Short mmCIF file of C-alpha atoms in Angstrom, two decimals:
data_model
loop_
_atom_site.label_atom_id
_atom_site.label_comp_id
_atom_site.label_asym_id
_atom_site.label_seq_id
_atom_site.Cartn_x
_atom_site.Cartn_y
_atom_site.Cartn_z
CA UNK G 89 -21.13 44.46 13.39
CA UNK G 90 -20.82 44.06 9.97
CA UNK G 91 -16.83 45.27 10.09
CA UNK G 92 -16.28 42.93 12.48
CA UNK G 93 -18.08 40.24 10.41
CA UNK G 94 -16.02 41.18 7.04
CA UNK G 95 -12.41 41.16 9.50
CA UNK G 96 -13.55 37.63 10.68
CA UNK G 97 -13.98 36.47 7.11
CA UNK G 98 -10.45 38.18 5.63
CA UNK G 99 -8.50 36.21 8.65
CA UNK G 100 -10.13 33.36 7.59
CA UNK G 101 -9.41 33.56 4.13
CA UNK G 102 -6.19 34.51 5.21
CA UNK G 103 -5.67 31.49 7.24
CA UNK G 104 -6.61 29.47 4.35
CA UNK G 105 -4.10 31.09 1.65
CA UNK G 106 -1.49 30.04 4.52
CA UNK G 107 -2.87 26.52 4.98
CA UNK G 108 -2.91 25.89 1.07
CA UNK G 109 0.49 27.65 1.04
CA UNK G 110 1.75 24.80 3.46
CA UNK G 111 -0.17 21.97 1.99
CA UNK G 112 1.70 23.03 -1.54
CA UNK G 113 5.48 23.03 0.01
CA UNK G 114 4.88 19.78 1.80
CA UNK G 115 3.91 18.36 -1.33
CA UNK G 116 6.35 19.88 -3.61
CA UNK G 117 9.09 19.12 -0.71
CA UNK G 118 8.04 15.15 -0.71
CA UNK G 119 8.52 15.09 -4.77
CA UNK G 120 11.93 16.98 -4.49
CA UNK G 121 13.17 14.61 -1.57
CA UNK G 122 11.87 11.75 -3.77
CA UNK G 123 13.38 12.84 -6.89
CA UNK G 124 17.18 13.34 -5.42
CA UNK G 125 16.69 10.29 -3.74
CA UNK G 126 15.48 8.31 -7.01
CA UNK G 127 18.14 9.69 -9.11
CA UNK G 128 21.41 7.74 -7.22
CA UNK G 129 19.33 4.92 -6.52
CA UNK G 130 18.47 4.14 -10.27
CA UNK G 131 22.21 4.18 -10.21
CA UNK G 132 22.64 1.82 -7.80
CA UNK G 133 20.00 -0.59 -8.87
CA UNK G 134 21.60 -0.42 -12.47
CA UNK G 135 25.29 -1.03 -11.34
CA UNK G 136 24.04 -4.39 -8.72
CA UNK G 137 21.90 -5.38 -11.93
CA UNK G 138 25.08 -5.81 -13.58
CA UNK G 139 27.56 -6.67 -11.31
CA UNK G 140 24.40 -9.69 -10.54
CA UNK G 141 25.35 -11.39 -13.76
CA UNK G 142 29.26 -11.47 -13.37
CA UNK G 143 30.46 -15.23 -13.82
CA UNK G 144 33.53 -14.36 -11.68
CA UNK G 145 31.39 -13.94 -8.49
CA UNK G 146 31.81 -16.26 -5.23
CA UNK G 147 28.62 -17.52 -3.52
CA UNK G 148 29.21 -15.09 -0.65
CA UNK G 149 29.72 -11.93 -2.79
CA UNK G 150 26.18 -12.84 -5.13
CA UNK G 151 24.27 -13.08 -1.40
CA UNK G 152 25.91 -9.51 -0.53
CA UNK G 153 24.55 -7.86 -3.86
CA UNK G 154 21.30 -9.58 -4.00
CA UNK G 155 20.63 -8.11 -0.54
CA UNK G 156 21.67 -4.65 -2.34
CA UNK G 157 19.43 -4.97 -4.68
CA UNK G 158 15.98 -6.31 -2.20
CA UNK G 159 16.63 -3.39 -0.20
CA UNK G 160 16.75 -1.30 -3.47
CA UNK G 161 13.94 -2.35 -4.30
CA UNK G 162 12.41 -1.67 -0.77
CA UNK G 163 13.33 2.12 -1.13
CA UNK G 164 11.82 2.12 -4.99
CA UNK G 165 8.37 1.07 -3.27
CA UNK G 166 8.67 3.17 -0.43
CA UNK G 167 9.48 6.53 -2.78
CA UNK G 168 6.71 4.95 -4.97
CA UNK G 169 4.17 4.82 -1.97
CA UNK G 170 5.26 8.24 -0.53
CA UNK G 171 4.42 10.05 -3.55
CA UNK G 172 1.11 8.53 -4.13
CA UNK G 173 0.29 9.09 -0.76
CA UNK G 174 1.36 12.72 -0.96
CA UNK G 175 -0.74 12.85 -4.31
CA UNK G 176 -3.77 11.08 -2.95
CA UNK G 177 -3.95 13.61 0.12
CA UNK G 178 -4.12 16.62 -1.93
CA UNK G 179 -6.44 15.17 -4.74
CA UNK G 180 -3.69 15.46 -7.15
CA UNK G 181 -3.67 11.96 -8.26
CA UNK G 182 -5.40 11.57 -11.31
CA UNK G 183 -8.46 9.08 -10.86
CA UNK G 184 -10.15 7.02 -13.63
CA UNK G 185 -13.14 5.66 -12.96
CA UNK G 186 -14.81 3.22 -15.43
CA UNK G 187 -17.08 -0.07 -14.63
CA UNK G 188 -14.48 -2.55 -13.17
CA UNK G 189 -14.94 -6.76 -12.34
CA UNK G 190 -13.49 -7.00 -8.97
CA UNK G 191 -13.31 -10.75 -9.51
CA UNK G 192 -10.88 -10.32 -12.53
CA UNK G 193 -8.76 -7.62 -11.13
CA UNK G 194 -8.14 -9.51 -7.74
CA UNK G 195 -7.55 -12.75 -9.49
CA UNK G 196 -4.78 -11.10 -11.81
CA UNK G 197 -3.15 -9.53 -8.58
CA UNK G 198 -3.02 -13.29 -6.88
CA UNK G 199 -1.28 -15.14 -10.05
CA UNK G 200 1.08 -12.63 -10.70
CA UNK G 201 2.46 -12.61 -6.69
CA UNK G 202 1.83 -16.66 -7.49
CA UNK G 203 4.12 -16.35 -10.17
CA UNK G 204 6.98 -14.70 -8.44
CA UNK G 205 6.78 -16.80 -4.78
CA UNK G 206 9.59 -19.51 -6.87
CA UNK G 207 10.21 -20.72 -2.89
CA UNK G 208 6.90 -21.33 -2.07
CA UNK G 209 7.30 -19.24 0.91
CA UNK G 210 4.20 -17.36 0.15
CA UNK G 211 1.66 -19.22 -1.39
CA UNK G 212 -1.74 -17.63 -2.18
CA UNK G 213 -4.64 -19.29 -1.94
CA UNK G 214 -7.78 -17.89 -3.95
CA UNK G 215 -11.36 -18.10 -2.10
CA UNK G 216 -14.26 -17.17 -3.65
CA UNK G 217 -17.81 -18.90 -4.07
CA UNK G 218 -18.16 -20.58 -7.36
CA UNK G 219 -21.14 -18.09 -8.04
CA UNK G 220 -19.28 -14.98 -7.77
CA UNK G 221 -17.57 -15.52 -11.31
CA UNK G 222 -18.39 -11.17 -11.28
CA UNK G 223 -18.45 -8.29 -9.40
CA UNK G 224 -19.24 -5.05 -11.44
CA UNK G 225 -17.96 -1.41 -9.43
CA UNK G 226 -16.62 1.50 -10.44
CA UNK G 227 -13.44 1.56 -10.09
CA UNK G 228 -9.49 2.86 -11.47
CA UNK G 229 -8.30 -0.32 -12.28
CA UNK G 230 -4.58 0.57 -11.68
CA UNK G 231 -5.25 1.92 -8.19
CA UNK G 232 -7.01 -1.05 -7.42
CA UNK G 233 -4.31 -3.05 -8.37
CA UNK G 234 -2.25 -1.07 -6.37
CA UNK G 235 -4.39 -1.58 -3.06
CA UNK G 236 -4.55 -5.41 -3.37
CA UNK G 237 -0.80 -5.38 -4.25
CA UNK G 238 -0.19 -3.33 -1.26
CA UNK G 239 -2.48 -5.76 1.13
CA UNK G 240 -0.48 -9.30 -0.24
CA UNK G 241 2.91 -7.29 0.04
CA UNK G 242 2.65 -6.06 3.88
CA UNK G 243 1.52 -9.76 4.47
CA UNK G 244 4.67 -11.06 3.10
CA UNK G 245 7.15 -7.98 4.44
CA UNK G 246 5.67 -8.56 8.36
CA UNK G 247 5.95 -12.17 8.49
CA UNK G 248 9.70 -13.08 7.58
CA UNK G 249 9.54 -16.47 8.18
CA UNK G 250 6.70 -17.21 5.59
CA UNK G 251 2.73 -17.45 5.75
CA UNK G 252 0.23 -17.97 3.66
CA UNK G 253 -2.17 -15.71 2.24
CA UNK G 254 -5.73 -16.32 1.41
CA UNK G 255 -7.93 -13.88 -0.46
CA UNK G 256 -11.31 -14.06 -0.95
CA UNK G 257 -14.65 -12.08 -2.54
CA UNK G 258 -17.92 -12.54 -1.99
CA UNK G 259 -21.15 -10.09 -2.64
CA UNK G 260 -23.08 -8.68 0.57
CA UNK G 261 -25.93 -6.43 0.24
CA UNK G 262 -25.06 -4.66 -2.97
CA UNK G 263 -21.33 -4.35 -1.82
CA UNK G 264 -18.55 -6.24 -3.45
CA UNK G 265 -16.33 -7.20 0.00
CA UNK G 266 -12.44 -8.15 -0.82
CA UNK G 267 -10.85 -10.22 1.85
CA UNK G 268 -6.71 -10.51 2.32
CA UNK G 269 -5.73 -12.33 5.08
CA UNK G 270 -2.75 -14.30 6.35
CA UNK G 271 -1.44 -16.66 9.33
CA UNK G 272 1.30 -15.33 10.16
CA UNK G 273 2.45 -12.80 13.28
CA UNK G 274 -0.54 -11.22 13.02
CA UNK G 275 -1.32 -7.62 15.58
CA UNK G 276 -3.24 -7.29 19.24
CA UNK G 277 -6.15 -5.68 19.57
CA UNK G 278 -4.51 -2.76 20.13
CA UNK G 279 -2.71 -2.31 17.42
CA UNK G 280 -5.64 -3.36 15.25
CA UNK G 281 -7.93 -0.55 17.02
CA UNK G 282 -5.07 2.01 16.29
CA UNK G 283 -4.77 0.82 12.73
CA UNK G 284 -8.38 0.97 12.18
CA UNK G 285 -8.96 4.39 13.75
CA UNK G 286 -5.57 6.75 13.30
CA UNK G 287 -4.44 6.86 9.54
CA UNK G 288 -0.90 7.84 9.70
CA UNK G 289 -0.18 5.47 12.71
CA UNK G 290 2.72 3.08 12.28
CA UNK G 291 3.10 0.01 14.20
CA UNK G 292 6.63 -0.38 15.18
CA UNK G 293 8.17 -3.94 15.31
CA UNK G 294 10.01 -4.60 19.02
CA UNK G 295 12.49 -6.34 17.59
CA UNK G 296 14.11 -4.32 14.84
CA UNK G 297 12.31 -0.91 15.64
CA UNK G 298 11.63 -1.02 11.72
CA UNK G 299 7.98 0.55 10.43
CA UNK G 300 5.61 -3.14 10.45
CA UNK G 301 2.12 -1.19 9.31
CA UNK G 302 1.31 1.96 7.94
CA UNK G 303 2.24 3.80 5.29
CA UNK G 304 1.08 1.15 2.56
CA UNK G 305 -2.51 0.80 5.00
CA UNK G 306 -2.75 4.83 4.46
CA UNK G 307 -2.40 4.29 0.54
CA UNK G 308 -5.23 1.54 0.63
CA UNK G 309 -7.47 3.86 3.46
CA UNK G 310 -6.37 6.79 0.94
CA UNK G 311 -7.41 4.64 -2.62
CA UNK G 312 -10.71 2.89 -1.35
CA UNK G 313 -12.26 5.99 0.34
CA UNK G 314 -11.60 7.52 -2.82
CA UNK G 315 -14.06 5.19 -4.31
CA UNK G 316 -15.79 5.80 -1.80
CA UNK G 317 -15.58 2.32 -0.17
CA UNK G 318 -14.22 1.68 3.52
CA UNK G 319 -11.28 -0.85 5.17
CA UNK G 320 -11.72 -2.80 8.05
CA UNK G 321 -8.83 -4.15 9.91
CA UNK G 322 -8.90 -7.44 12.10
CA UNK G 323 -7.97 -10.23 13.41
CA UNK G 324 -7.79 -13.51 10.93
CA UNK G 325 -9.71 -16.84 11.17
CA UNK G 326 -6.35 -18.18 9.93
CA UNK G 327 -4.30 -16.26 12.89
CA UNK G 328 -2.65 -13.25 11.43
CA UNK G 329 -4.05 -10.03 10.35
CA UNK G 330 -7.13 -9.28 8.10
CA UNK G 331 -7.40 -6.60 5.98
CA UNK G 332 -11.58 -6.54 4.46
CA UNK G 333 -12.17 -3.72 1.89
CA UNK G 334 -15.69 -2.89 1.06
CA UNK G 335 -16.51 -1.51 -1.99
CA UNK G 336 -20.23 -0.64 -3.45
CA UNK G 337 -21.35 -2.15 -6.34
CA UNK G 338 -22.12 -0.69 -9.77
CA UNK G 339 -25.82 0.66 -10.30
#
């Protein structure tokens, strides 16, 4: 009995030397892949950045590199993303946690993508009750940045044509509840009940076939539940897709 007990136990161990073994190439694959791919794409980016402020260019030449550089861009934040999703997974993202105003952070998140919408194609409107001037949690301030930044991006990268995106706070029960919503395509039910329930599922746009939800939802599932908080995806009031993160409060 007991042999049998202690050859259970050394296939298990076993089992979990190879699982650990795995979990350590997949990451250390994911950096490689990310690193070779960075390396000619800094290149790239640096060579459009220049060839952006030749005089010489003709109208239809500028609109050719400035889509070179967007969808540089696009790959910087999807290498970005992959990585800390990779890190997140196997806790090897370093997290500092320190007593955080929700309020503050989210506000600074909505001027800066306020600041950069020059078209108006995205404006951001900022909800929150007069009363909630605070919301104290505990919280890595750069990771939180990240999630709202993440939430306000996949609005604008789904809905091509424009939207608007409203973001709101308010305090429930001691939890601090972050709203981003817009009214734009928006998802079925569904889609919203395969967001909501499978992590690494990716919706998949009919028209293009290109990746409309996923990878940055798995960073923000990955970041909040981290802090231990939890994300709720739904339908909007306003007609698109709402994202509610729920975060508790600092004692």
């Amino acid at each position: 009995m007991a042999a049998n007990i202690n050859q259970t136990a050394a296939i298990l161990q076993s089992q979990q030397r190879m699982l650990k073994r795995k979990e350590e190439a997949r990451s250390n694959w994911i950096a490689g892949v990310s690193h070779d791919i960075w390396a000619p794409l800094s290149m790239v980016m640096g060579y459009v950045g220049q060839l952006e402020e030749e005089d010489t260019l003709n109208q239809e030449s500028r609109k050719k590199i400035s889509v070179i550089r967007k969808q540089s861009e696009k790959m910087k934040r999807l290498i970005d993303d992959l990585n800390l999703a990779s890190k997140l997974e196997y806790n090897m993202q370093p997290i500092h946690l320190k007593d955080e105003n929700v309020v503050a952070v989210v506000r600074e998140v909505a001027v800066e993508f306020m600041n950069i919408d020059l078209d108006g194609k995205y404006p951001v409107e900022w909800i929150a009750d007069k009363e909630v001037s605070a919301c104290i949690i505990v919280a890595d301030k750069s990771l939180l940045k990240r999630t709202i930044s993440n939430l306000v991006q996949n609005c604008m990268n789904h809905n091509e044509d424009g939207c608007t995106i409203f973001i709101s706070i308010k305090i429930a029960e001691s939890k601090c509840v972050i709203s981003v919503e817009d009214n734009g395509k928006g998802a079925t039910k569904e889609q919203i009940q395969h967001l909501n329930n499978s992590p690494h599922y990716m919706l998949r746009s009919n028209r293009s076939g290109e990746f409309r939800h996923g990878l940055r939802v798995l960073i923000v599932k990955q970041i909040i539940s981290s802090h231990g908080g939890e994300v709720v995806i739904d339908q909007s009031q306003y007609g698109g897709l709402a994202v509610q993160i729920v975060l508790p409060t600092a004692k």
